[in-house]
Short mmCIF file of C-alpha atoms and ligand atoms in Angstrom, two decimals:
data_model
loop_
_atom_site.label_atom_id
_atom_site.label_comp_id
_atom_site.label_asym_id
_atom_site.label_seq_id
_atom_site.Cartn_x
_atom_site.Cartn_y
_atom_site.Cartn_z
CA UNK A 96 27.19 -4.53 3.43
CA UNK A 97 28.89 -4.13 0.10
CA UNK A 98 30.66 -0.84 -0.56
CA UNK A 99 30.00 -0.67 -4.28
CA UNK A 100 26.98 -2.91 -4.75
CA UNK A 101 25.83 -4.14 -8.12
CA UNK A 102 22.40 -2.75 -8.78
CA UNK A 103 19.51 -4.58 -10.44
CA UNK A 104 16.73 -2.25 -11.48
CA UNK A 105 13.48 -4.13 -11.92
CA UNK A 106 10.70 -2.76 -14.12
CA UNK A 107 7.31 -4.24 -14.98
CA UNK A 108 6.11 -3.04 -18.36
CA UNK A 109 2.63 -3.18 -19.79
CA UNK A 110 1.93 -1.21 -22.97
CA UNK A 111 4.49 1.51 -22.31
CA UNK A 112 5.88 2.05 -25.83
CA UNK A 113 5.58 5.83 -25.64
CA UNK A 114 7.77 6.11 -22.58
CA UNK A 115 10.43 3.44 -22.99
CA UNK A 116 13.02 5.52 -24.89
CA UNK A 117 12.95 8.27 -22.30
CA UNK A 118 12.99 5.75 -19.45
CA UNK A 119 16.06 4.02 -20.85
CA UNK A 120 17.86 7.29 -21.47
CA UNK A 121 17.24 8.61 -17.97
CA UNK A 122 17.90 5.32 -16.21
CA UNK A 123 21.09 4.36 -18.03
CA UNK A 124 22.24 7.92 -17.44
CA UNK A 125 21.87 7.39 -13.71
CA UNK A 126 23.45 3.93 -13.74
CA UNK A 127 26.44 5.20 -15.76
CA UNK A 128 27.22 7.63 -12.96
CA UNK A 129 27.21 4.98 -10.25
CA UNK A 130 30.44 3.27 -9.24
CA UNK A 131 30.67 -0.52 -9.11
CA UNK A 132 28.76 -2.63 -11.52
CA UNK A 133 28.11 -3.95 -14.05
CA UNK A 134 24.61 -2.96 -13.07
CA UNK A 135 21.59 -4.47 -14.76
CA UNK A 136 18.03 -3.61 -15.73
CA UNK A 137 15.52 -6.43 -15.69
CA UNK A 138 12.29 -5.70 -17.54
CA UNK A 139 9.26 -7.91 -17.15
CA UNK A 140 7.06 -7.48 -20.19
CA UNK A 141 3.63 -8.23 -18.79
CA UNK A 142 1.99 -9.32 -22.04
CA UNK A 143 2.12 -5.89 -23.69
CA UNK A 144 0.03 -5.57 -26.83
CA UNK A 145 1.93 -2.61 -28.27
CA UNK A 146 5.56 -2.33 -29.42
CA UNK A 147 6.97 -2.38 -25.89
CA UNK A 148 8.50 -5.84 -26.19
CA UNK A 149 10.09 -5.19 -29.59
CA UNK A 150 11.59 -1.97 -28.27
CA UNK A 151 12.96 -3.66 -25.18
CA UNK A 152 14.37 -6.46 -27.29
CA UNK A 153 16.25 -3.94 -29.42
CA UNK A 154 17.50 -2.17 -26.32
CA UNK A 155 18.77 -5.48 -24.93
CA UNK A 156 20.66 -6.11 -28.18
CA UNK A 157 22.42 -2.74 -27.82
CA UNK A 158 23.07 -2.82 -24.10
CA UNK A 159 24.29 -5.98 -22.34
CA UNK A 160 23.01 -4.64 -19.03
CA UNK A 161 19.42 -5.15 -20.15
CA UNK A 162 17.44 -8.33 -19.64
CA UNK A 163 13.87 -8.77 -20.79
CA UNK A 164 11.63 -11.42 -19.30
CA UNK A 165 8.51 -11.69 -21.42
CA UNK A 166 5.48 -13.24 -19.78
CA UNK A 167 3.03 -15.38 -21.73
CA UNK A 168 0.14 -12.98 -21.07
CA UNK A 169 -0.85 -10.11 -18.81
CA UNK A 170 -0.41 -11.40 -15.27
CA UNK A 171 -0.68 -8.06 -13.51
CA UNK A 172 1.82 -5.66 -12.03
CA UNK A 173 2.67 -7.59 -8.85
CA UNK A 174 3.19 -10.87 -10.72
CA UNK A 175 5.36 -9.12 -13.31
CA UNK A 176 7.39 -7.62 -10.50
CA UNK A 177 7.84 -11.07 -8.97
CA UNK A 178 8.95 -12.42 -12.34
CA UNK A 179 11.57 -9.73 -12.79
CA UNK A 180 12.82 -10.20 -9.23
CA UNK A 181 13.45 -13.86 -10.00
CA UNK A 182 15.89 -12.93 -12.76
CA UNK A 183 18.01 -10.41 -10.87
CA UNK A 184 21.58 -11.06 -9.87
CA UNK A 185 22.62 -7.76 -8.28
CA UNK A 186 23.51 -7.11 -4.66
CA UNK A 187 20.74 -4.56 -4.31
CA UNK A 188 17.44 -4.48 -6.17
CA UNK A 189 15.43 -1.42 -7.10
CA UNK A 190 11.89 -2.02 -8.38
CA UNK A 191 10.37 0.92 -10.21
CA UNK A 192 7.55 1.77 -12.62
CA UNK A 193 8.11 2.16 -16.34
CA UNK A 194 6.30 5.47 -16.61
CA UNK A 195 8.96 7.58 -14.87
CA UNK A 196 6.64 8.32 -11.96
CA UNK A 197 9.40 6.84 -9.87
CA UNK A 198 12.28 9.20 -10.52
CA UNK A 199 15.46 7.25 -11.45
CA UNK A 200 17.63 10.01 -9.99
CA UNK A 201 16.47 8.83 -6.55
CA UNK A 202 18.63 5.70 -6.78
CA UNK A 203 21.84 7.37 -5.49
CA UNK A 204 19.87 8.61 -2.48
CA UNK A 205 18.66 5.06 -1.83
CA UNK A 206 22.27 3.89 -1.96
CA UNK A 207 23.35 6.45 0.63
CA UNK A 208 20.90 4.97 3.12
CA UNK A 209 21.87 1.44 2.14
CA UNK A 210 25.47 2.26 2.98
CA UNK A 211 24.32 3.30 6.44
CA UNK A 212 23.25 -0.30 6.95
CA UNK A 213 19.61 -0.42 5.91
CA UNK A 214 18.37 -3.47 4.04
CA UNK A 215 15.30 -1.72 2.74
CA UNK A 216 15.08 1.92 1.75
CA UNK A 217 11.62 2.79 0.50
CA UNK A 218 10.31 5.96 -1.09
CA UNK A 219 7.70 7.85 0.88
CA UNK A 220 5.62 9.74 -1.63
CA UNK A 221 5.22 13.37 -0.88
CA UNK A 222 3.04 15.54 -3.03
CA UNK A 223 1.46 13.05 -5.32
CA UNK A 224 0.72 14.46 -8.71
CA UNK A 225 -2.51 12.56 -9.24
CA UNK A 226 -5.95 14.13 -9.21
CA UNK A 227 -7.71 15.00 -5.98
CA UNK A 228 -10.08 12.01 -6.08
CA UNK A 229 -7.24 9.54 -6.58
CA UNK A 230 -5.21 11.20 -3.84
CA UNK A 231 -8.11 11.00 -1.41
CA UNK A 232 -8.69 7.32 -2.26
CA UNK A 233 -5.02 6.48 -1.79
CA UNK A 234 -4.96 8.33 1.53
CA UNK A 235 -8.08 6.50 2.70
CA UNK A 236 -6.67 3.16 1.65
CA UNK A 237 -3.32 3.57 3.37
CA UNK A 238 -5.08 4.60 6.58
CA UNK A 239 -7.58 1.72 6.52
CA UNK A 240 -4.72 -0.61 5.74
CA UNK A 241 -2.56 0.58 8.61
CA UNK A 242 -5.53 0.31 10.95
CA UNK A 243 -6.49 -3.21 9.88
CA UNK A 244 -3.22 -4.89 9.11
CA UNK A 245 -1.27 -6.70 11.76
CA UNK A 246 1.99 -5.38 10.36
CA UNK A 247 2.72 -1.70 10.04
CA UNK A 248 3.07 -1.01 6.34
CA UNK A 249 4.51 2.51 6.11
CA UNK A 250 1.91 5.00 4.96
CA UNK A 251 2.34 6.30 1.41
CA UNK A 252 5.14 3.99 0.43
CA UNK A 253 4.78 2.16 -2.85
CA UNK A 254 6.88 -0.44 -4.59
CA UNK A 255 9.66 2.00 -5.41
CA UNK A 256 12.51 1.16 -3.07
CA UNK A 257 15.91 -0.43 -2.70
CA UNK A 258 16.18 -3.90 -1.21
CA UNK A 259 19.23 -5.88 -0.27
CA UNK A 260 19.76 -9.28 -1.80
CA UNK A 261 18.79 -11.09 1.38
CA UNK A 262 15.46 -9.27 1.57
CA UNK A 263 14.69 -10.16 -2.04
CA UNK A 264 15.58 -13.78 -1.42
CA UNK A 265 13.17 -13.89 1.52
CA UNK A 266 10.48 -12.27 -0.65
CA UNK A 267 11.03 -14.79 -3.39
CA UNK A 268 10.58 -17.59 -0.92
CA UNK A 269 7.23 -16.46 0.34
CA UNK A 270 5.03 -18.84 -1.61
CA UNK A 271 1.79 -16.88 -1.56
CA UNK A 272 -0.04 -16.15 -4.78
CA UNK A 273 -1.76 -12.89 -3.99
CA UNK A 274 1.35 -10.89 -3.52
CA UNK A 275 1.18 -7.49 -2.03
CA UNK A 276 4.88 -6.86 -2.27
CA UNK A 277 5.11 -3.67 -0.23
CA UNK A 278 3.35 -5.51 2.60
CA UNK A 279 5.57 -8.55 2.30
CA UNK A 280 8.60 -6.29 2.19
CA UNK A 281 7.64 -4.88 5.58
CA UNK A 282 6.81 -8.33 6.88
CA UNK A 283 10.27 -9.66 5.98
CA UNK A 284 11.91 -7.32 8.48
CA UNK A 285 15.60 -6.34 8.67
CA UNK A 286 16.55 -2.67 9.14
CA UNK A 287 14.23 -0.53 7.03
CA UNK A 288 13.96 3.17 6.47
CA UNK A 289 12.12 5.58 4.21
CA UNK A 290 13.15 8.70 2.37
CA UNK A 291 10.80 11.31 1.03
CA UNK A 292 10.55 11.33 -2.72
CA UNK A 293 8.35 13.35 -4.98
CA UNK A 294 6.21 11.26 -7.27
CA UNK A 295 6.37 12.64 -10.77
CA UNK A 296 3.62 12.70 -13.31
CA UNK A 297 3.35 9.83 -15.74
CA UNK A 298 5.79 10.64 -18.54
CA UNK A 299 3.69 9.25 -21.38
CA UNK A 300 0.86 6.88 -22.12
CA UNK A 301 -2.14 5.94 -20.06
CA UNK A 302 -2.20 4.51 -16.54
CA UNK A 303 -2.24 0.74 -16.95
CA UNK A 304 -3.87 0.27 -13.61
CA UNK A 305 -7.57 0.26 -14.11
CA UNK A 306 -9.79 1.00 -11.15
CA UNK A 307 -10.50 -2.71 -10.99
CA UNK A 308 -6.82 -3.60 -10.77
CA UNK A 309 -6.27 -0.96 -8.11
CA UNK A 310 -9.16 -2.29 -6.03
CA UNK A 311 -7.76 -5.77 -6.48
CA UNK A 312 -4.42 -4.56 -5.15
CA UNK A 313 -6.11 -2.84 -2.22
CA UNK A 314 -8.02 -6.04 -1.38
CA UNK A 315 -4.83 -8.08 -1.66
CA UNK A 316 -3.23 -5.69 0.79
CA UNK A 317 -6.02 -5.88 3.31
CA UNK A 318 -7.03 -9.53 3.09
CA UNK A 319 -3.46 -10.82 2.93
CA UNK A 320 -2.39 -8.99 6.05
CA UNK A 321 -5.46 -8.84 8.23
CA UNK A 322 -8.20 -11.05 9.63
CA UNK A 323 -9.90 -8.07 11.23
CA UNK A 324 -12.74 -8.09 8.64
CA UNK A 325 -13.62 -11.62 9.77
CA UNK A 326 -13.65 -10.53 13.39
CA UNK A 327 -15.91 -7.63 12.52
CA UNK A 328 -18.62 -10.21 11.81
CA UNK A 329 -18.55 -11.26 15.46
CA UNK A 330 -18.74 -7.68 16.70
CA UNK A 331 -21.61 -6.75 14.40
CA UNK A 332 -23.39 -10.02 15.19
CA UNK A 333 -23.23 -9.36 18.94
CA UNK A 334 -24.39 -5.78 18.52
CA UNK A 335 -27.36 -6.91 16.44
CA UNK A 336 -28.25 -9.49 19.08
CA UNK A 337 -28.01 -6.89 21.83
CA UNK A 338 -30.27 -4.59 19.88
CA UNK A 339 -32.76 -7.38 19.29
CA UNK A 340 -32.87 -8.15 23.04
CA UNK A 341 -33.63 -4.53 23.86
CA UNK A 342 -36.44 -4.45 21.33
CA UNK A 343 -37.78 -7.75 22.70
CA UNK A 344 -37.84 -6.39 26.25
CA UNK A 345 -39.63 -3.30 25.06
CA UNK A 346 -42.20 -5.33 23.13
CA UNK A 347 -42.84 -7.54 26.17
CA UNK A 348 -43.37 -4.54 28.41
CA UNK A 349 -45.86 -3.09 26.00
CA UNK A 350 -47.68 -6.42 25.81
CA UNK A 351 -47.81 -6.91 29.61
CA UNK A 352 -48.73 -3.40 30.66
CA UNK A 353 -51.37 -3.02 28.00
CA UNK A 354 -51.56 -0.26 25.50
CA UNK A 355 -51.77 -0.70 21.79
CA UNK A 356 -49.01 -2.70 20.12
CA UNK A 357 -46.82 -0.15 18.35
CA UNK A 358 -47.50 0.25 14.64
CA UNK A 359 -44.15 -1.14 13.53
CA UNK A 360 -44.52 -2.67 10.13
CA UNK A 361 -42.04 -0.37 8.39
CA UNK A 362 -39.41 -0.65 11.08
CA UNK A 363 -39.67 -4.43 11.12
CA UNK A 364 -39.16 -4.62 7.38
CA UNK A 365 -36.27 -2.18 7.53
CA UNK A 366 -34.56 -4.15 10.30
CA UNK A 367 -35.01 -7.32 8.29
CA UNK A 368 -33.49 -5.91 5.17
CA UNK A 369 -30.66 -4.34 7.12
CA UNK A 370 -29.78 -7.56 8.91
CA UNK A 371 -29.99 -9.55 5.70
CA UNK A 372 -27.55 -7.03 4.22
CA UNK A 373 -25.15 -7.43 7.12
CA UNK A 374 -25.26 -11.19 6.75
CA UNK A 375 -24.59 -11.05 3.04
CA UNK A 376 -21.71 -8.65 3.59
CA UNK A 377 -20.01 -11.01 5.98
CA UNK A 378 -20.72 -14.00 3.80
CA UNK A 379 -18.90 -12.02 1.12
CA UNK A 380 -15.96 -11.39 3.40
CA UNK A 381 -15.75 -15.03 4.34
CA UNK A 382 -15.98 -15.87 0.63
CA UNK A 383 -13.09 -13.52 -0.05
CA UNK A 384 -10.85 -15.41 2.37
CA UNK A 385 -12.14 -18.77 1.18
CA UNK A 386 -11.43 -17.86 -2.44
CA UNK A 387 -7.91 -16.88 -1.49
CA UNK A 388 -7.37 -20.17 0.32
CA UNK A 389 -8.56 -21.93 -2.80
CA UNK A 390 -6.17 -19.94 -5.01
CA UNK A 391 -3.28 -20.69 -2.68
CA UNK A 392 -3.85 -24.42 -2.48
CA UNK A 393 -3.93 -24.74 -6.26
CA UNK A 394 -0.27 -23.75 -6.12
CA UNK A 395 -0.15 -22.49 -9.67
CA UNK A 396 2.95 -20.55 -10.61
CA UNK A 397 2.72 -16.77 -10.22
CA UNK A 398 3.56 -16.21 -13.84
CA UNK A 399 4.62 -18.01 -17.00
CA UNK A 400 7.63 -16.91 -19.02
CA UNK A 401 7.39 -16.91 -22.79
CA UNK A 402 10.91 -15.78 -23.59
CA UNK A 403 14.00 -14.28 -21.98
CA UNK A 404 16.15 -11.83 -23.91
CA UNK A 405 19.57 -10.65 -22.88
CA UNK A 406 22.18 -12.14 -20.60
CA UNK A 407 22.32 -15.80 -21.49
CA UNK A 408 23.19 -17.15 -18.07
CA UNK A 409 20.05 -17.81 -16.16
CA UNK A 410 17.65 -20.54 -16.76
CA UNK A 411 14.74 -19.77 -14.49
CA UNK A 412 16.30 -19.64 -11.04
CA UNK A 413 15.06 -22.32 -8.74
CA UNK A 414 13.14 -20.66 -5.92
CA UNK A 415 13.68 -23.69 -3.71
CA UNK A 416 17.42 -23.21 -3.53
CA UNK A 417 18.72 -20.23 -1.66
CA UNK A 418 20.76 -17.60 -3.34
CA UNK A 419 24.43 -18.44 -3.39
CA UNK A 420 26.48 -15.27 -3.01
CA UNK A 421 29.72 -16.94 -4.06
CA UNK A 422 28.44 -17.79 -7.52
CA UNK A 423 27.86 -14.14 -8.25
CA UNK A 424 31.10 -12.78 -6.82
N1 UDP B 750 1.88 -2.69 -15.16
C1 UDP B 750 2.05 -4.04 -15.44
N2 UDP B 750 0.95 -4.84 -15.61
C2 UDP B 750 -0.32 -4.37 -15.49
C3 UDP B 750 -0.48 -3.00 -15.16
C4 UDP B 750 0.62 -2.20 -15.00
O1 UDP B 750 3.18 -4.51 -15.55
O2 UDP B 750 -1.25 -5.15 -15.66
C5 UDP B 750 3.06 -1.83 -15.01
C6 UDP B 750 3.05 -0.54 -15.81
O3 UDP B 750 3.60 -0.72 -17.10
C7 UDP B 750 3.91 0.38 -14.96
C8 UDP B 750 3.59 -0.08 -13.56
O4 UDP B 750 3.07 -1.41 -13.66
O5 UDP B 750 5.28 0.20 -15.19
C9 UDP B 750 2.63 0.83 -12.85
O6 UDP B 750 1.48 0.99 -13.64
P1 UDP B 750 0.69 2.37 -13.73
O7 UDP B 750 1.63 3.48 -14.02
O8 UDP B 750 -0.45 2.17 -14.65
O9 UDP B 750 0.16 2.46 -12.25
P2 UDP B 750 0.02 3.75 -11.33
O10 UDP B 750 1.28 4.54 -11.47
O11 UDP B 750 -1.17 4.46 -11.84
O12 UDP B 750 -0.15 3.16 -9.96
MG1 MG B 751 2.21 5.08 -13.05
#
């Protein structure tokens, strides 16, 4: 536990030009108030196609606390987050979104809990400001996730949190490609707690998460932390067999004790189609896991860096070597 920890704020940015000025103003305002330091802000520019990178570059020229890691293309939010994490040097790390939905003024509250001895302090979102459909989908997802996953990811907690250096180091050393960071964060362990935080509305610009990317994230969460979908195949398979046996017994009885064979063409076809559907579904699920295994064994890097702006020190930190606290004292 460090009394006045150095803070690294970590922000993935994808086409956020309209919000960056305000973000910087609010965030540096908060950091200025905090004792200790020098704190730092590590931006990962996730292949933005607008002026985001140029603006960040200028900001880094004005303010030595700012570092910009520009990726070679759009790798996605979680990969950008991983990239930025790799360039942090602070004692505690606070990942947040660029659109001011994560309120920077929460950071002092995170620190309070950190001082009580927690390694992870995550924001529990109360009163989301998104539309009703989005809210319902999020709620459904978090519930399905907590039912399926073999770790208990706290409901309604996103990536906005504070993590101690040792937690971040453990995260960085999990080699998996499909990173669902809030799941991994729970998986890592150490004392964790949540505080309730209101999620603001996006300050400017459009959501950069398309429905597709959100679904991708949801799948990453479920398939990375649960094999329950695979097991469901067994359950459904057995049920179908049981059902088939019952029908067989019935058909035999009818045959033996006479009577007309039931007119069952439609039901037979329906059963066929239904069972074919079930089989395809589970083939799909198996494919999902298989595809992930394939992605993992290729062992490609999570992201590629085009350029780093700001603090000269770090060449890309070697993830194989553990963090050395003394070198940052
Ligand atoms: N983001 C990113 N790469 C992407 C999509 C989003 O780095 O491919 C960033 C984005 O700039 C923002 C954060 O991830 O800082 C969250 O994105 P967004 O606000 O669109 O997501 P939402 O708040 O709707 O979950
Ligand atoms: Mg947002």
